[in-house]
Coordinates of C-alpha atoms and ligand atoms in Angstrom, one line a residue:
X155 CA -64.0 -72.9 65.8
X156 CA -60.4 -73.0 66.7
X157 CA -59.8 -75.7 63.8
X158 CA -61.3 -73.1 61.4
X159 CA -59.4 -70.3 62.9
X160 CA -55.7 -72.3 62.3
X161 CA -56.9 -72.9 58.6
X162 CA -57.9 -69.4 58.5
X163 CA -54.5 -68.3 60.1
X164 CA -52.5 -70.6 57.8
X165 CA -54.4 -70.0 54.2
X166 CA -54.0 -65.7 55.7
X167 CA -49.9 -66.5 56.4
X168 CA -49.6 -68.4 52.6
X169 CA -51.2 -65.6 51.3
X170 CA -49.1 -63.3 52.9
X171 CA -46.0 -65.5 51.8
X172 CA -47.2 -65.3 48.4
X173 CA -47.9 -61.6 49.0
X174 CA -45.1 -60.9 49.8
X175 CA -42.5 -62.7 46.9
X176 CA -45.3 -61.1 44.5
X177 CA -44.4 -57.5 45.7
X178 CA -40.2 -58.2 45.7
X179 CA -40.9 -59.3 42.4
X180 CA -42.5 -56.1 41.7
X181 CA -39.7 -54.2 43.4
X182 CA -37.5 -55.7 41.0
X183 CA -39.5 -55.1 38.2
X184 CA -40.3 -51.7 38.5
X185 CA -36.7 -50.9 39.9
X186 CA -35.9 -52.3 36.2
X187 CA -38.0 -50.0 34.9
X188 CA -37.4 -46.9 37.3
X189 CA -33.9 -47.1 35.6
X190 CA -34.5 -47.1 32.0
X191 CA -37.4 -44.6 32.1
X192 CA -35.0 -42.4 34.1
X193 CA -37.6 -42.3 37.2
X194 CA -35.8 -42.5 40.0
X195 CA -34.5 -39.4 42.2
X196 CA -31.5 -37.6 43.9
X197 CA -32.4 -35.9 46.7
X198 CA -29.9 -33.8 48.7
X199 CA -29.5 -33.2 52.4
X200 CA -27.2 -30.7 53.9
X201 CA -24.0 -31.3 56.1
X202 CA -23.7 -28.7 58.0
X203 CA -20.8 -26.8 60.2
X204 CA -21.9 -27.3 63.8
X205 CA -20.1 -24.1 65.1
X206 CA -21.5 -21.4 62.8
X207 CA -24.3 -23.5 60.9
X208 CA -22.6 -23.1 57.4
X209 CA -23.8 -25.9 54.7
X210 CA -20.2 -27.8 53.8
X211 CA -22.0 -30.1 51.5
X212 CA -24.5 -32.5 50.9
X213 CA -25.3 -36.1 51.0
X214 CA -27.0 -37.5 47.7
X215 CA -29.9 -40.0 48.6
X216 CA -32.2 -41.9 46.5
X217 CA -35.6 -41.8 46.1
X218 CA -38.6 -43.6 43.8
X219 CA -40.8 -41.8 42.4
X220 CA -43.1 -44.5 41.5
X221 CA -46.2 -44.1 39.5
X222 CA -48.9 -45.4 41.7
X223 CA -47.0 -46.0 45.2
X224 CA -45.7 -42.1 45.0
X225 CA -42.2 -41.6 46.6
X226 CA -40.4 -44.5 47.7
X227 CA -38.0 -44.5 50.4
X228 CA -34.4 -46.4 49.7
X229 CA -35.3 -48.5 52.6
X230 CA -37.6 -50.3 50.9
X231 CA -35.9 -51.0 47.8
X232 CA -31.9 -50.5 48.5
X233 CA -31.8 -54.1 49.6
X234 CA -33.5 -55.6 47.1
X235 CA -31.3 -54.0 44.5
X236 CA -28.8 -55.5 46.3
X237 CA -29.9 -58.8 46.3
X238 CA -30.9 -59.3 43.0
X239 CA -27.8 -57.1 41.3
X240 CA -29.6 -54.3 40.3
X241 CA -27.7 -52.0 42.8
X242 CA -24.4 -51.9 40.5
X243 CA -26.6 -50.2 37.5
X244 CA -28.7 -48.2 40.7
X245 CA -25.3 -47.1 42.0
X246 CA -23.8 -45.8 39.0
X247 CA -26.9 -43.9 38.3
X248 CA -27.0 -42.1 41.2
X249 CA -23.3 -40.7 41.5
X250 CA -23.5 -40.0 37.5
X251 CA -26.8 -37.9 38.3
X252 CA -25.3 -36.4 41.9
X253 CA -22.2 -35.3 40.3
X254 CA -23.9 -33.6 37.0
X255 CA -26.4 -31.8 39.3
X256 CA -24.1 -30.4 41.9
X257 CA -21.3 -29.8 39.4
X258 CA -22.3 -26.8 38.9
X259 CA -23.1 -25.9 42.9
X260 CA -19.6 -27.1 43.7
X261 CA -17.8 -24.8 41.4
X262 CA -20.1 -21.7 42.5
X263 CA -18.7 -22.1 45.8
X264 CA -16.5 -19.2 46.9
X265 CA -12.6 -20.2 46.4
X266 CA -10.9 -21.9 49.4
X267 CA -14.5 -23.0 50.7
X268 CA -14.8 -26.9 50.7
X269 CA -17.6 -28.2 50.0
X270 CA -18.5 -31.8 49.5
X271 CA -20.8 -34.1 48.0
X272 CA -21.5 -37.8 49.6
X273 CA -22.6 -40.7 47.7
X274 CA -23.8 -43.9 49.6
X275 CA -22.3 -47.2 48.4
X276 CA -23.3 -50.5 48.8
X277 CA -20.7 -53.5 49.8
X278 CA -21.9 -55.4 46.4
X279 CA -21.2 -51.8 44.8
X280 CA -18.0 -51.1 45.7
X281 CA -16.7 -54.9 45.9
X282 CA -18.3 -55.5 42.2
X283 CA -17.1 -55.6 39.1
X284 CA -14.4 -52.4 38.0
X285 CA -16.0 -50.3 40.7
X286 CA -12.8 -47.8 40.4
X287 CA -13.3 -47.7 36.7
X288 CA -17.2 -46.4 37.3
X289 CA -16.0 -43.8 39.7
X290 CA -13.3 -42.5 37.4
X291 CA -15.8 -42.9 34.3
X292 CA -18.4 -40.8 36.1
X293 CA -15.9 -38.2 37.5
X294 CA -14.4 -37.9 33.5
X295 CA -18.0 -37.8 32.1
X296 CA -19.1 -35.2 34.4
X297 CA -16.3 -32.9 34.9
X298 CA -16.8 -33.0 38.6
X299 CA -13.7 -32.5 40.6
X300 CA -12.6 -35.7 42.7
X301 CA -11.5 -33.7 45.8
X302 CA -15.0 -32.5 46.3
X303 CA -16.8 -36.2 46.2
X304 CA -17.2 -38.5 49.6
X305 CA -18.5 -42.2 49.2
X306 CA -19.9 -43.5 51.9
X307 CA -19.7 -47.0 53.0
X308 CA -20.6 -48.9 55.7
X309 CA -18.1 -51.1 57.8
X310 CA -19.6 -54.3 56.7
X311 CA -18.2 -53.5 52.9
X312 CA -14.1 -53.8 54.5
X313 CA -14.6 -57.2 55.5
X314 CA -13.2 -58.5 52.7
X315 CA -10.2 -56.8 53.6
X316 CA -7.3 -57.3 51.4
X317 CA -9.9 -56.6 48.2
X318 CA -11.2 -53.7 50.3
X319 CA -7.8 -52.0 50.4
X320 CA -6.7 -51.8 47.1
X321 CA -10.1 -50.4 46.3
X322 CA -9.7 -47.5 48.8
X323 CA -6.7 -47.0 48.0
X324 CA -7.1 -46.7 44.1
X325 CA -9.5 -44.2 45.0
X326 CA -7.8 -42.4 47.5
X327 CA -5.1 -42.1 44.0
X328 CA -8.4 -40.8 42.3
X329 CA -8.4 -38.2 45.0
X330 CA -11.7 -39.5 46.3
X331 CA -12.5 -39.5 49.9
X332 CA -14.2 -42.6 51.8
X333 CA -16.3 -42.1 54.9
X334 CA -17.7 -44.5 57.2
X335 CA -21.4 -44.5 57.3
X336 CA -23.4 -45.6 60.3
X337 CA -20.4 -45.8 62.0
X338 CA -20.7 -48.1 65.7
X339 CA -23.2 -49.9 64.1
X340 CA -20.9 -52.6 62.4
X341 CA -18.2 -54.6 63.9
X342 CA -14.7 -53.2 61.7
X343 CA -11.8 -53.2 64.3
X344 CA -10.0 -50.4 65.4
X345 CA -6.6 -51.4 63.9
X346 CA -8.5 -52.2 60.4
X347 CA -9.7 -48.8 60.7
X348 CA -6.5 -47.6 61.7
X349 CA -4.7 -49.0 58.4
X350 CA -7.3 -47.6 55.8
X351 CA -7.2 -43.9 54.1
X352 CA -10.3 -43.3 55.8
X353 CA -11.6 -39.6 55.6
X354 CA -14.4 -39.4 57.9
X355 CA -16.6 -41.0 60.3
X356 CA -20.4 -41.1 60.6
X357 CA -21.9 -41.6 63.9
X358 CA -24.9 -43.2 63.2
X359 CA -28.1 -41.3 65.1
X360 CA -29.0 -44.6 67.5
X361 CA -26.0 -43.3 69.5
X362 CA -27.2 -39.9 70.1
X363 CA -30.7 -40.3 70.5
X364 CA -30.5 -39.8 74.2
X365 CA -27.8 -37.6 74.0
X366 CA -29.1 -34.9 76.3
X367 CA -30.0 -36.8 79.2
X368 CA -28.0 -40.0 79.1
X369 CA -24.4 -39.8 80.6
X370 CA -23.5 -43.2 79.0
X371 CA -23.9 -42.1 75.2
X372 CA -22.2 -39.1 76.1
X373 CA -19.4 -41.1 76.9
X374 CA -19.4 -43.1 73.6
X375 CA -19.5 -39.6 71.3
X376 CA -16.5 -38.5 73.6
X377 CA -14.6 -41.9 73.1
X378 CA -15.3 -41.9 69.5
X379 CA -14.4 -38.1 68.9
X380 CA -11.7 -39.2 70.7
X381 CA -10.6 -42.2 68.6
X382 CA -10.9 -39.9 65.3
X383 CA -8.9 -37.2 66.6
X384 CA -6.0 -40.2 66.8
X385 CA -6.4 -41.6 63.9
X386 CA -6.7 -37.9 61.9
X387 CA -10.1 -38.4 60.6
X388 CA -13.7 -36.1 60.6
X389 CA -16.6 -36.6 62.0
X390 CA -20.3 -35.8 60.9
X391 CA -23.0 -37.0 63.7
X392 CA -26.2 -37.9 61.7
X393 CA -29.6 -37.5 62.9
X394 CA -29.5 -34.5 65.3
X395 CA -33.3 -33.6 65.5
X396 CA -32.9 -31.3 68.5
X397 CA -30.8 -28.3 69.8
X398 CA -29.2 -29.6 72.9
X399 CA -28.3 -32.7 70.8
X400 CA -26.3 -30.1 68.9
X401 CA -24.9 -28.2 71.2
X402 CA -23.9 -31.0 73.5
X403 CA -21.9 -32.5 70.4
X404 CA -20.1 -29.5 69.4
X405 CA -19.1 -29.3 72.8
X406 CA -17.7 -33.1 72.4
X407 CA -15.6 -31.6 69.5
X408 CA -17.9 -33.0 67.0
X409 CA -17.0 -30.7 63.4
X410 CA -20.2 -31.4 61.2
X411 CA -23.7 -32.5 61.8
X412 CA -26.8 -33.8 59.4
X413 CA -30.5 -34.2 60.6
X414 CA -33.5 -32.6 60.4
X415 CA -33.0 -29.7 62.5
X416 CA -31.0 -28.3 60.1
X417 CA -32.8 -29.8 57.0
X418 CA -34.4 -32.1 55.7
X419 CA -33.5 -34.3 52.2
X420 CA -34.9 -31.9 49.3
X421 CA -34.7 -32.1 45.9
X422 CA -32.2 -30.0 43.8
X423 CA -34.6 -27.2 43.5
X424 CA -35.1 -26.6 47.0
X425 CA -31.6 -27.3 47.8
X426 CA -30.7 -24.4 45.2
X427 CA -32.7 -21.8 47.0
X428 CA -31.9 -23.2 50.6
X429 CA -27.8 -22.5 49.3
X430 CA -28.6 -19.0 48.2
X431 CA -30.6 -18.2 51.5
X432 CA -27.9 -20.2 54.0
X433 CA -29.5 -21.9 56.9
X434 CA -30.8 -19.5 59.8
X435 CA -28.3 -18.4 62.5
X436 CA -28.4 -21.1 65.6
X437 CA -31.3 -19.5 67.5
X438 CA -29.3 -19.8 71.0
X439 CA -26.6 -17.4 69.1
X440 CA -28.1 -13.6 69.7
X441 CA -25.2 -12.3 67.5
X442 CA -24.7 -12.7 63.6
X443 CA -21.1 -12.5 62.4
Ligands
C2E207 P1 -27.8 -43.2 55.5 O1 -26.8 -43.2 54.4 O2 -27.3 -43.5 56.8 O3 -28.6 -41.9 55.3 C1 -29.2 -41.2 56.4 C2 -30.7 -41.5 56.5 O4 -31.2 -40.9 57.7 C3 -31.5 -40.9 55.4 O5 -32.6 -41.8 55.2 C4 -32.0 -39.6 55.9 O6 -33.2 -39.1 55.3 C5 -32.2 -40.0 57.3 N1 -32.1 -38.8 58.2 C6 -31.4 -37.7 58.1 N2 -31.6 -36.9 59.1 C7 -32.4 -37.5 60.0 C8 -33.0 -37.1 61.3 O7 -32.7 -36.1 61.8 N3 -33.8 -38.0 61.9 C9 -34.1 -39.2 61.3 N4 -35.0 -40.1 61.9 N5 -33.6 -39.6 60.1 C10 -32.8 -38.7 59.4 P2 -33.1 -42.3 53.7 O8 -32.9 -41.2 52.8 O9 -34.4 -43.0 53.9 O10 -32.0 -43.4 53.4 C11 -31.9 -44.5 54.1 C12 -30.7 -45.3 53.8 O11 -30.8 -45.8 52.4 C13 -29.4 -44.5 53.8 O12 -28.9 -44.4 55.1 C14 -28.5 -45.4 53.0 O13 -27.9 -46.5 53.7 C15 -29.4 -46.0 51.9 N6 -29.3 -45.2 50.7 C16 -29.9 -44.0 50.3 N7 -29.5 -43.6 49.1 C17 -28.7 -44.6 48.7 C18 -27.9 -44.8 47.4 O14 -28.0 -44.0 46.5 N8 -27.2 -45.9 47.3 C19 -27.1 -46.8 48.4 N9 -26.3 -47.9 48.2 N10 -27.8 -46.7 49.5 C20 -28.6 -45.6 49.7
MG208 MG1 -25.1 -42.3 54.1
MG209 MG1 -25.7 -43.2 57.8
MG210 MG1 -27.8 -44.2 59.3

């Protein structure tokens, strides 16, 4: 009956409720846990040069390796970190493992080459406690140079704008660069943006999706390439999956791309072999340098 249906429906949504604090509370737990047994990941995705396909660095993401549930995508547990504070520890972990790992990459590359590695940040991160003093910590315990480390952080993180400056710009005295990361997708003004020592911008991937057939997001990239070039900064367009995506946005004077047509995030293994190799030549190109 319909009556046994609702009670049906309504003991399935508790249990789903329940269900569902039970496995945040599991997150947590094993997050905990993930940190002191030193299980969590860095994996490394190349940035690449969109005119001749050169890797200029990487971005450093996280990953879970869980022992039942396998790898573990930072979507699923980035937030949760957040909320319940864990990210500050989570944070620190992963730029002190990023920078110790590609140390040794970033100082193989030949001289006057730039190369960079990028490190996600989280607003409770970078607004927390002695965030700076982390950064420099890591940088000192590492060795790694601070001219060759981005963090990334999203535009949400400079809404607390007067706190958010000094912090930039003690790392900018570091010799740190900041990027904006899923850039468009937040709501920072353009005179905010204007004021920072901001390096780069990300275009997040939702504005290029339909890049080869729709006029209008064509006209976004070419307003926001246009934007950067005013206010001296870089861009990197994320999430190119397809040639003409490419092509059409180093046409729009786009420098640097990331996505899987170029590669994938791999561990530091594969990202080893995949420097010494160098990606293949664009397959439009008929000509190799
Ligand atoms: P993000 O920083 O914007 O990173 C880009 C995401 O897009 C990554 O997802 C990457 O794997 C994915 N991606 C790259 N190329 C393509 C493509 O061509 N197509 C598609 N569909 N996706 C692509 P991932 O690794 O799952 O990370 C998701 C988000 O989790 C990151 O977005 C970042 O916000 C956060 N995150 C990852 N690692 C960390 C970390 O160490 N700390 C913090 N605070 N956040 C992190
Ligand atoms: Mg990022
Ligand atoms: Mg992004
Ligand atoms: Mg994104």
């Amino acid at each position: 009956t319909a009556k046994a249906e609702g009670r049906n429906r309504y003991h399935f949504y508790a249990n789903d409720m329940s269900e569902r604090a039970h496995l945040r509370m599991d997150i947590e737990q094993g997050l905990r846990r993930a940190l002191a047994t030193d299980s969590l990941l860095v994996h490394y995705q190349p940035r690449v040069d969109l005119a001749d396909r050169r890797i200029v660095g990487v971005e450093a993401l996280v990953r879970w390796l869980h022992p039942q549930r396998g790898i573990i995508s930072p979507l699923s547990f980035i937030s949760i970190a957040e909320e319940c504070g864990i990210i500050e520890h989570l944070g620190r972990w992963v730029l002190q493992r990023a920078c110790s790992e590609m140390l040794a990459v970033v100082r193989s590359r030949p001289p006057g080459e730039t190369f960079h590695l990028a490190v996600n940040v989280s607003a409770r991160q970078f607004l927390g406690v002695d965030f700076v003093a982390v950064v420099r910590s890591v940088l000192d315990e590492t060795g790694f140079p601070a001219s060759a480390l981005e963090l990334e952080i999203t535009e949400s993180t400079l809404q607390a704008t007067e706190r958010s400056l000094s912090i930039l710009q003690a790392l900018e005295a570091l010799g740190v660069a900041i990027s904006i990361d899923d850039f468009g997708t937040g709501y920072s003004s353009l005179s905010v943006l204007r004021d920072l020592p901001i390096k780069r911008i990300k275009i997040d991937r939702s504005f290029i999706i339909d890049l080869p057939t729709s006029e209008n997001q064509r006209a976004v990239v070419e307003a926001i390439v246009a934007l950067s070039k005013a206010m001296q900064m870089s861009i990197t367009v994320e999430g190119i999956e397809h040639p003409a995506q490419a092509e059409i946005l180093e046409n729009l004077g786009c420098e640097e791309g990331q996505g899987y047509l170029f590669a994938r995030p791999m561990p530091f293994a594969e990202l080893l072999t995949l420097l010494a190799s160098g990606l293949p030549a664009r397959p439009s190109s008929g000509t190799t340098p």
